[in-house]
Coordinates of C-alpha atoms in Angstrom, one line a residue:
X1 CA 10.1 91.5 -0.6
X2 CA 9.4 94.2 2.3
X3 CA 10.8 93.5 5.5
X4 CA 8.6 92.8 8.8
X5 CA 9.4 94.4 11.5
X6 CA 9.4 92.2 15.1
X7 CA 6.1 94.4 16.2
X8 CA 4.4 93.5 13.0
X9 CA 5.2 90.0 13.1
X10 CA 3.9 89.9 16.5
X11 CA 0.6 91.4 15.4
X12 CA 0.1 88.3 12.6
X13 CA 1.4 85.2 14.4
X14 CA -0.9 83.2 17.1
X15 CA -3.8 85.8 16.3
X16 CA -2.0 89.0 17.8
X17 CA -1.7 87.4 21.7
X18 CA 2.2 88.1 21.0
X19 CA 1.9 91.3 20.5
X20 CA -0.2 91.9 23.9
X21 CA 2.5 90.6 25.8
X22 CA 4.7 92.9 23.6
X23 CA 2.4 95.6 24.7
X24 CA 2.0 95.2 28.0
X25 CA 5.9 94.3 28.5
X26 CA 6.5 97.7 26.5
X27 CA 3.8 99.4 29.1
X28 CA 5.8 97.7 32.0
X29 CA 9.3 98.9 30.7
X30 CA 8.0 102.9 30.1
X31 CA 6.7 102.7 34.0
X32 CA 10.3 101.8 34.9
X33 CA 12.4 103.3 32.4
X34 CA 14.8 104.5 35.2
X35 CA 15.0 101.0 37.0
X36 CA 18.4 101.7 38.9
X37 CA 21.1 99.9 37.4
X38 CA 24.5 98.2 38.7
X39 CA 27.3 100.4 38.3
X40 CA 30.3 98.7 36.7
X41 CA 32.2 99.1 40.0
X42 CA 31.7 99.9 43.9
X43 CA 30.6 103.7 44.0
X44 CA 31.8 105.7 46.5
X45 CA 28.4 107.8 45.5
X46 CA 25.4 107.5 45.0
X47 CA 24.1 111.0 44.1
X48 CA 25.1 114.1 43.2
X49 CA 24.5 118.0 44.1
X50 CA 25.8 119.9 41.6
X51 CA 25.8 124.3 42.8
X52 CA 26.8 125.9 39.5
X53 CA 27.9 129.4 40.1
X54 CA 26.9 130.8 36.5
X55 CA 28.9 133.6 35.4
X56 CA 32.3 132.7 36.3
X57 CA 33.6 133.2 40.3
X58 CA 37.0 135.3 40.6
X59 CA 39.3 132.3 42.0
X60 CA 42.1 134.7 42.8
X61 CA 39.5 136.1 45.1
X62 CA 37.9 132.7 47.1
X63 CA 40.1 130.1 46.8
X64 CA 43.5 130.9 45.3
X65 CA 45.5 133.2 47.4
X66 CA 48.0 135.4 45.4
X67 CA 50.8 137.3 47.3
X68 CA 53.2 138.1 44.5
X69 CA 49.4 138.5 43.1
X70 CA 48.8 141.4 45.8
X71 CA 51.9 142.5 46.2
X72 CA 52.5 143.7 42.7
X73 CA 48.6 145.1 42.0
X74 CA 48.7 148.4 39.8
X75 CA 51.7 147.2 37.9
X76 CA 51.5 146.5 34.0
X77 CA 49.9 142.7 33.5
X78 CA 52.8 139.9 32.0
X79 CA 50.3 137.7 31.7
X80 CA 47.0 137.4 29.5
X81 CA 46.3 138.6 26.2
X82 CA 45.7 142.3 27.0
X83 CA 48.6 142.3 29.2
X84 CA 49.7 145.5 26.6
X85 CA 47.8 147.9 28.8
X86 CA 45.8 146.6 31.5
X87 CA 47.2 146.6 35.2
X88 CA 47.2 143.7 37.7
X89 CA 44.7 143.3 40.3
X90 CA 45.5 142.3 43.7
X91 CA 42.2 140.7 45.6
X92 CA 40.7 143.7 48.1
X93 CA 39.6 140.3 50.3
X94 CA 42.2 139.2 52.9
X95 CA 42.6 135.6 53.0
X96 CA 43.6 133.1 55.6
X97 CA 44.2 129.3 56.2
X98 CA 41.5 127.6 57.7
X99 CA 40.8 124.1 59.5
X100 CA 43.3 121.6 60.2
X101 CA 43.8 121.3 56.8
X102 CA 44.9 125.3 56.5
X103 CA 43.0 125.7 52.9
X104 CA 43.5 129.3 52.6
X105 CA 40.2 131.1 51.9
X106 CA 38.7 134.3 51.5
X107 CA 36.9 136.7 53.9
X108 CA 33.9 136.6 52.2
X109 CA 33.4 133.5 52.6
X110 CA 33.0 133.3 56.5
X111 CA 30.7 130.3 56.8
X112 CA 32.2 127.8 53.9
X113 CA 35.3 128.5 55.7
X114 CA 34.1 126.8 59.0
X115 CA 33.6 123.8 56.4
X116 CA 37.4 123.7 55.1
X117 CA 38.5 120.2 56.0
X118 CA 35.5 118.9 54.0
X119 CA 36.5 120.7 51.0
X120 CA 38.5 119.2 48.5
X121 CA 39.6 121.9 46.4
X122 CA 41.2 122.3 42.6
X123 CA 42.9 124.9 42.1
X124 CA 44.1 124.2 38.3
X125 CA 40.9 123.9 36.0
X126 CA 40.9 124.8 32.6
X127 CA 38.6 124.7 29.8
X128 CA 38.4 125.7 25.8
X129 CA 37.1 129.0 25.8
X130 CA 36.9 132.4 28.2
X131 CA 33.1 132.6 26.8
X132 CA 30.2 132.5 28.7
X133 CA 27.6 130.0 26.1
X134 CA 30.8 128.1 25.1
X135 CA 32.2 127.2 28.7
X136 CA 28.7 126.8 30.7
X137 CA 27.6 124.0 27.8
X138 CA 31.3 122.7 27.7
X139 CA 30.7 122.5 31.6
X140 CA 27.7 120.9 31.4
X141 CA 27.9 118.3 28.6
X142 CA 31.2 118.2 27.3
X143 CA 30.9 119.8 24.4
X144 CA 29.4 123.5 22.9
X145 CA 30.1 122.7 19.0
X146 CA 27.4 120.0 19.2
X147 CA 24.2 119.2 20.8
X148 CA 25.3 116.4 23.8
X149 CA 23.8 114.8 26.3
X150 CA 24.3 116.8 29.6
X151 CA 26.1 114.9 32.8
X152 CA 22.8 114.7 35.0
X153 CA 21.7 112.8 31.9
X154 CA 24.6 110.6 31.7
X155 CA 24.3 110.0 35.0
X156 CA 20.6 108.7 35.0
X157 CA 21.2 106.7 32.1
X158 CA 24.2 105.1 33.3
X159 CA 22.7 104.3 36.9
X160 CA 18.9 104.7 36.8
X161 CA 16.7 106.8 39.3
X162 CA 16.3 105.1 42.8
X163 CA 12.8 106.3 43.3
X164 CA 10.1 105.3 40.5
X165 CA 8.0 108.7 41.5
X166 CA 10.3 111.1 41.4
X167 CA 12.6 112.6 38.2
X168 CA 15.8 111.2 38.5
X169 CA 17.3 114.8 37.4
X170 CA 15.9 117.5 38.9
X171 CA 17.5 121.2 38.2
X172 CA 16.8 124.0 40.2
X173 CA 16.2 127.6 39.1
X174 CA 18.1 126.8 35.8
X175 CA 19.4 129.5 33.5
X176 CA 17.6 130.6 30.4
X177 CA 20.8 132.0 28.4
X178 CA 24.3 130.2 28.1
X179 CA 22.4 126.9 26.3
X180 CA 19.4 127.0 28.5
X181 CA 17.9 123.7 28.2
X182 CA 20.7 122.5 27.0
X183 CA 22.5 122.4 30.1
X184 CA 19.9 119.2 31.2
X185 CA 18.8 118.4 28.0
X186 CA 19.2 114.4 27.0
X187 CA 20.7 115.3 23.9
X188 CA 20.6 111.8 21.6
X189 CA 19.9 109.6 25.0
X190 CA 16.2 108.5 25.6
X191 CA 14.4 111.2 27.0
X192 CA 13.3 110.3 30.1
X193 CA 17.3 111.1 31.1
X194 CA 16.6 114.8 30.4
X195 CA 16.5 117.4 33.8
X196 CA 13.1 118.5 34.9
X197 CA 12.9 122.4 35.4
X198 CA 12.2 123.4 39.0
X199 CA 11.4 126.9 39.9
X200 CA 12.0 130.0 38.2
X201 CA 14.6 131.7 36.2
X202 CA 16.2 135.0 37.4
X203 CA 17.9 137.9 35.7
X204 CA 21.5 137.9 37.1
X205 CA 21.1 141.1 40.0
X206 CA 23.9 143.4 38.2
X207 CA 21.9 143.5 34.7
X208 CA 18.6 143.5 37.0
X209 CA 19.8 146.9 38.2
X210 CA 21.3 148.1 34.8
X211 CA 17.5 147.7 33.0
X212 CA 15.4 148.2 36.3
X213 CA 13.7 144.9 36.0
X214 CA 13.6 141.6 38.6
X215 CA 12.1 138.7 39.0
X216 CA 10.6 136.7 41.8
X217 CA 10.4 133.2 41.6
X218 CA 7.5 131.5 40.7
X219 CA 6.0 128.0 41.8
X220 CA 8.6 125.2 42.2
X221 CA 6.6 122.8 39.6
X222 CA 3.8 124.3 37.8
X223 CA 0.7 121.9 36.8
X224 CA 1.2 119.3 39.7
X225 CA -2.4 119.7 40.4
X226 CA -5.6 118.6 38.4
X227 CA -8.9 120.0 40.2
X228 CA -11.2 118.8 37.1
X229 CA -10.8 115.7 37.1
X230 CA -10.1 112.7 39.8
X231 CA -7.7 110.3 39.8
X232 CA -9.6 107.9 38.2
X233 CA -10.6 110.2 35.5
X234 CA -7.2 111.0 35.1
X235 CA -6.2 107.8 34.9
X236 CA -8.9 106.7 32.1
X237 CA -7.9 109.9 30.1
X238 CA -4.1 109.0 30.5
X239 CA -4.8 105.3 29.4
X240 CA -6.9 106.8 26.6
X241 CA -3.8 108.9 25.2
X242 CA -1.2 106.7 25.8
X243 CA -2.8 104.0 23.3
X244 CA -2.9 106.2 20.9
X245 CA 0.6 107.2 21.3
X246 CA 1.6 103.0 21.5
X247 CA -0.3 102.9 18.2
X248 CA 1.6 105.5 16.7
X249 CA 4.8 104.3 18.4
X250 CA 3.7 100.9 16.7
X251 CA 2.7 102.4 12.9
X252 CA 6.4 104.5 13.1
X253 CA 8.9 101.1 14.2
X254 CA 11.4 103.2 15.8
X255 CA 10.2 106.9 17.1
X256 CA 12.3 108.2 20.6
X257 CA 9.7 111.1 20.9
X258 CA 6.6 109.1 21.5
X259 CA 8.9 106.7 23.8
X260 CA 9.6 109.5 25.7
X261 CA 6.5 111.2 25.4
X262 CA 5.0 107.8 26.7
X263 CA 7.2 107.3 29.5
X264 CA 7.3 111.2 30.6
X265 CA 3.4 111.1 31.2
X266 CA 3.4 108.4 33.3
X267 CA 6.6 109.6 35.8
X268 CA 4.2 112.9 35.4
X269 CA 0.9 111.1 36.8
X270 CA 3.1 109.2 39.4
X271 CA 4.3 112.5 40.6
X272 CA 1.2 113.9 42.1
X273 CA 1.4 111.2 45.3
X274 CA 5.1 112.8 46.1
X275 CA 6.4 115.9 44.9
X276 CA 3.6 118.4 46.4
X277 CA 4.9 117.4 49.5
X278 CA 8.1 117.3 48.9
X279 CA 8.3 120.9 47.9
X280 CA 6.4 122.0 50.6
X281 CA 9.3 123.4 52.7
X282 CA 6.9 124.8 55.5
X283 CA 7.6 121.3 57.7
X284 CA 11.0 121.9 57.8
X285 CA 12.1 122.4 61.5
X286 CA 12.9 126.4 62.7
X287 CA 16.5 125.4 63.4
X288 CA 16.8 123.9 59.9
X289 CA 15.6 127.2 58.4
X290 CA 18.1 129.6 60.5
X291 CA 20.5 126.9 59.2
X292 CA 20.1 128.0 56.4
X293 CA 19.4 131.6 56.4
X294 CA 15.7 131.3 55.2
X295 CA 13.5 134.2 56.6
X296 CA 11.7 137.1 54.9
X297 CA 13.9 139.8 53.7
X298 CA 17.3 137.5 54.4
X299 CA 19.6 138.3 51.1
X300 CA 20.3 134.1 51.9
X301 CA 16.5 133.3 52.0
X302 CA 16.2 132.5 48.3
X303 CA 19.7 130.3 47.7
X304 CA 18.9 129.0 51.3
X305 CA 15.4 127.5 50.2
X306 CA 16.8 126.1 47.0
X307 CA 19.7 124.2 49.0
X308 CA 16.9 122.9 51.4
X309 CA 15.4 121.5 48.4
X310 CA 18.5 120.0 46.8
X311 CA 18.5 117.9 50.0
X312 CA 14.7 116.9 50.3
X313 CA 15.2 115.4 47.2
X314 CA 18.9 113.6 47.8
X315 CA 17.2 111.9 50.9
X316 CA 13.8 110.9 48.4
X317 CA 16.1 109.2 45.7
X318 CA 16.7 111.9 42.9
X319 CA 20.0 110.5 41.5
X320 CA 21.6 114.2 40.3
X321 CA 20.5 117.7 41.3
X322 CA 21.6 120.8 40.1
X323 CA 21.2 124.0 42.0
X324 CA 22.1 127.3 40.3
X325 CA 23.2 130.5 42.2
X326 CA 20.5 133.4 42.3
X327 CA 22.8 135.6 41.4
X328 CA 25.4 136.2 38.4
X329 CA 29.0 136.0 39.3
X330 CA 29.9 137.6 36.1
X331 CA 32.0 140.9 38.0
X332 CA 33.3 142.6 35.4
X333 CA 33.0 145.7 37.1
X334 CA 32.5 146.8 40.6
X335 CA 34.3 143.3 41.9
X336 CA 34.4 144.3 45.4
X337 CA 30.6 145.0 46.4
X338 CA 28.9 142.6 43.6
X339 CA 31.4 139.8 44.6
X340 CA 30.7 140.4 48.1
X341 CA 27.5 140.1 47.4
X342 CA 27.2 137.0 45.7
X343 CA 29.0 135.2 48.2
X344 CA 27.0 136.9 51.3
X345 CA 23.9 135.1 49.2
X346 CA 25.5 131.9 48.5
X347 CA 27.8 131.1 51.8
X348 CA 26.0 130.6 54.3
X349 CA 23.4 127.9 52.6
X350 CA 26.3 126.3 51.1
X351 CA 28.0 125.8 54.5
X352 CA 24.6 124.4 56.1
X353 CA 23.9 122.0 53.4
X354 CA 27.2 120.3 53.9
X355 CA 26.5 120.7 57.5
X356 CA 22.6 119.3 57.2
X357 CA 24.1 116.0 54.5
X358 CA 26.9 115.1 57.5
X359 CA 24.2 115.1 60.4
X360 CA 22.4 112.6 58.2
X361 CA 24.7 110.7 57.1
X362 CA 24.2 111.7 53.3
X363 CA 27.6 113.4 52.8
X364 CA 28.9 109.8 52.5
X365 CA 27.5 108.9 49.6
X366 CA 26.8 112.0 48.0
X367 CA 29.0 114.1 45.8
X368 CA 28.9 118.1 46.1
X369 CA 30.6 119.7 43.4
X370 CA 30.5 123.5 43.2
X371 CA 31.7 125.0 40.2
X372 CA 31.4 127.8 37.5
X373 CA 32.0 127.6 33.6
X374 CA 35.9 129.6 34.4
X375 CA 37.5 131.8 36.6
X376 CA 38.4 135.4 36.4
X377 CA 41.8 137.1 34.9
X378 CA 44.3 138.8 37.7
X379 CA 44.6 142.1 35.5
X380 CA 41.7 144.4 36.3
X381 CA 39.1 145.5 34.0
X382 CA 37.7 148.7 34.1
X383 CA 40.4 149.1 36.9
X384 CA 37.8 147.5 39.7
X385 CA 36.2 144.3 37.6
X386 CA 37.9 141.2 36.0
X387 CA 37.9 139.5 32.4
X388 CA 37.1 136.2 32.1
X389 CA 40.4 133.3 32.3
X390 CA 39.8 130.1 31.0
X391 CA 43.1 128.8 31.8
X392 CA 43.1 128.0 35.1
X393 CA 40.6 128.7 38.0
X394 CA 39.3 126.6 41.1
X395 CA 36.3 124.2 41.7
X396 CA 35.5 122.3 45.0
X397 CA 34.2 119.0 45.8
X398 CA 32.8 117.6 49.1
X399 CA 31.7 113.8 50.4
X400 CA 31.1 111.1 47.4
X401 CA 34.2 109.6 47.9
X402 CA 36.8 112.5 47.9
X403 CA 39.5 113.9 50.3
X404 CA 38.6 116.5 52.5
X405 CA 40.6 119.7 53.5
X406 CA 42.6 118.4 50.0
X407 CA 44.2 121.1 47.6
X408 CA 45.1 119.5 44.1
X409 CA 47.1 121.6 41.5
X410 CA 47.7 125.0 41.3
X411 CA 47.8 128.1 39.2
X412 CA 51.4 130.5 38.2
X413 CA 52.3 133.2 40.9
X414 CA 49.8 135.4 39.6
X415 CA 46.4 133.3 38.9
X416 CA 46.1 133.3 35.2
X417 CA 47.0 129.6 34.2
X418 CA 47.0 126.3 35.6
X419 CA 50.8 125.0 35.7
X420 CA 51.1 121.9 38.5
X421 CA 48.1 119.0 37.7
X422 CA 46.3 120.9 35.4
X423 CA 42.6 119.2 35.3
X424 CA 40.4 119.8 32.3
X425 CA 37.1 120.0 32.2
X426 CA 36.5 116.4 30.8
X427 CA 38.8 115.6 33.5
X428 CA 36.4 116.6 36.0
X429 CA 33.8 114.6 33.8
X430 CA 35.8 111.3 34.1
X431 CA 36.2 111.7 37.8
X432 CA 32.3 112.4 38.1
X433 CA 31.1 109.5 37.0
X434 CA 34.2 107.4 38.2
X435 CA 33.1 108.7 41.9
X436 CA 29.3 107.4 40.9
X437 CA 30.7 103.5 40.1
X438 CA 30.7 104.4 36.3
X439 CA 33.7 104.1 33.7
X440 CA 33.9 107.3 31.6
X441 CA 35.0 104.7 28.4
X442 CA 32.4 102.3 29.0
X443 CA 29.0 104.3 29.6
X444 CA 28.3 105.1 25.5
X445 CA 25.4 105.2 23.6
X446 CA 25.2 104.4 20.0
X447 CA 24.0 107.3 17.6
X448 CA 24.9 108.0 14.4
X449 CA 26.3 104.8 13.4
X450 CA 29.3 105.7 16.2
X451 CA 29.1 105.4 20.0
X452 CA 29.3 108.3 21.4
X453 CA 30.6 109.2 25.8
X454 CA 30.5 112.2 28.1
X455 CA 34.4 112.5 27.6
X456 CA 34.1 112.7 23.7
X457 CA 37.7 110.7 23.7
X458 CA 39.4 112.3 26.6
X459 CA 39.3 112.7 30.0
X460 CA 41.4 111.2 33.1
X461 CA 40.3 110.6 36.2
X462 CA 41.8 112.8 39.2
X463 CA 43.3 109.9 41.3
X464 CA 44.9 112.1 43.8
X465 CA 41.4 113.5 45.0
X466 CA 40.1 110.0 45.8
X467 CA 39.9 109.1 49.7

């Protein structure tokens, strides 16, 4: 005898009306499929602003201050696995201790320094692998042997978005290589939890030179307007379409496209009343633009807008925002000018949006994390670049919960591996989501007849950070 499935037993009993309050419970639930949720204990955030530095930032020349490091530069490496021939690399940046905290910090880095007892910085990440497509998806969900829910998505599915008309995962000028989509993908979660693309992607400035092409970015969020049709027109069409994906949702039993296809339309139609605005950065006070370096022709102006948007949408409700760096920080050659560079793009938006949260009073409750997939080797390549180290290298954190002007852990005398608290990169996971009110052990999902977590079946969370 065939089975009936609940939806067609609702159909045949009491003449169908159980299956209209089926429906219309099933419309209700894809209108709110990111109803915010309880965390399973007090958070100490609420949000977070993630600022990925793809490519892989030279710790030994920001954060990590070397002196046997410098003090022994052109001598053969004893550390790393082409220690054979290659020569150690003292940093051509002079540090300095900073704040009342005395993080040490590098030159370069003249406005984030200002910032130091906000910081709370670790100096002894690791992860799996030195390369770029493993580490930047191993950064961002977890894993790079298999296709896994990123941590934005975690995060919405574990706490829900707290503003019905806005994505509660927005990333910002996301990369096209390295995973791509990947990095905000939902993975096996329902797809509403995936990252919605904002603005466009840009060839990293070295290999812009090297092939004598660049890009300018295009519109924030392309489509957001419909001039052929009204609202109400929309609306009838929309109706129209998402019937016919109900009864196909209806015919299959169980089909997570159309789900998300159903729910994804109508977040889409709800966005028109907010995010035009929201994007429009031309209301945004002259002092908060010098804040944050945005002018015409400013090397800060494109960073400094996309930092300005990462806090629009913190104050409208987006629960996780990721902002990537403009520029590569992938310096295997020329270390000195390209780092420099970078940083000169990146500082002084960075400093202000810490500065802009605290004058709010978002820094409280939101969690900054700024981070790349590894850190760079203290041997030279190319005698005035860097290879990439996996072993150890240095992230920060700011507000959400976490200690400022706070150094945990630390690399050897020269930089190349973490040896006092080492922190792994599901470490960091564990801690994320422990700082957002959520257990790393407890927030599965079932797939595949197994339940499956962020933290695969690791992870500790970083006690010693916690204020």
């Amino acid at each position: 005898m065939p089975l009936v499935s609940r939806r067609n037993a609702l159909k045949s009993l009491a003449s169908g009306f159980g299956y209209l309050a089926f429906a219309g419970l099933a419309h209700e639930a894809a209108a709110n499929g990111l109803t915010p949720k309880a965390p399973h204990f007090a958070a100490r955030a609420k949000r977070v602003i993630f600022l990925c530095m793809n490519g892989g930032p030279s710790h030994v020349d920001l954060f990590d201050y070397k002196p046997i490091l410098n003090k022994q530069s052109g001598h053969d490496s004893t550390v790393g696995r082409d220690r054979g021939g290659a020569k150690l690399l003292g940093s051509p940046f002079q540090f300095a201790q900073h704040g009342e905290s005395g993080l040490w910090m590098s030159e370069v880095l003249p406005h984030l320094a200002k910032k130091a007892d906000d910081l709370c910085v670790i100096r002894s990440l690791h992860t799996d692998l030195p390369n770029h497509s493993q580490a930047f998806l191993q950064l961002h969900t977890g894993s790079f042997q298999f296709v896994r829910p990123s941590v934005g998505a975690w995060t919405l599915y574990g706490l829900g978005s707290e503003n019905a008309n806005l994505p509660g995962f927005i990333a910002i000028n996301p990369p096209t290589d390295n995973g791509g989509p990947k990095n905000y993908g939902s993975g096996f979660l329902p797809a509403i939890c995936q990252g919605t693309k904002i603005g466009a992607s840009q060839i990293p400035g070295f290999y812009a030179k090297l092939i004598g092409k660049d890009e300018e970015p295009g519109p924030p969020l392309k489509n957001m307007e419909n001039r052929e049709l009204s609202r109400d027109q929309q609306r009838a069409q929309l109706d129209l379409v998402q019937q016919l994906n109900r009864h196909k949702l209806a015919h299959d039993v169980y089909h997570p496209e159309i789900e998300g296809a159903i729910e994804s339309f109508e977040l889409a139609f709800r966005m028109q009343d907010e995010v035009p605005s929201l994007l429009d950065l031309r209301d945004e006070p002259e002092s908060i633009r010098n804040l944050y370096g945005v002018g015409t022709g400013l090397e800060t102006d494109r960073f400094g807008r996309q930092c300005i948007l990462a806090r629009r949408l913190a104050e409208a409700g987006v629960r996780f925002i990721e902002v990537t760096a403009p520029t590569s920080w992938d310096h295997h050659f020329f270390l000195k000018d390209e780092l420099a560079k970078s940083c000169a793009a990146t500082d002084q938006p960075i400093a202000a949006l810490l500065t802009d949260l605290k004058q709010r009073g978002l820094l409280n409750d939101t969690l900054v994390v700024w981070a790349g997939e590894f850190g760079r080797t203290p041997y030279g390549q190319s005698e005035h670049g860097r290879d990439h180290n996996n072993l150890g290298f240095t992230i920060w954190m700011a507000g959400g919960g976490v200690k400022g002007g706070f150094a945990h852990g630390a690399t050897d005398d020269f930089g190349y591996q973490a040896v006092e608290n080492p922190v792994h990169i599901h470490d960091l996971h564990a801690t994320l989501l422990h700082l957002l009110g959520l257990d790393h052990e407890r927030l599965t999902f079932n797939y595949g007849g197994r339940d499956f977590r962020l933290t695969d079946v690791y992870g500790n969370v970083v006690k010693p950070i916690l204020a």
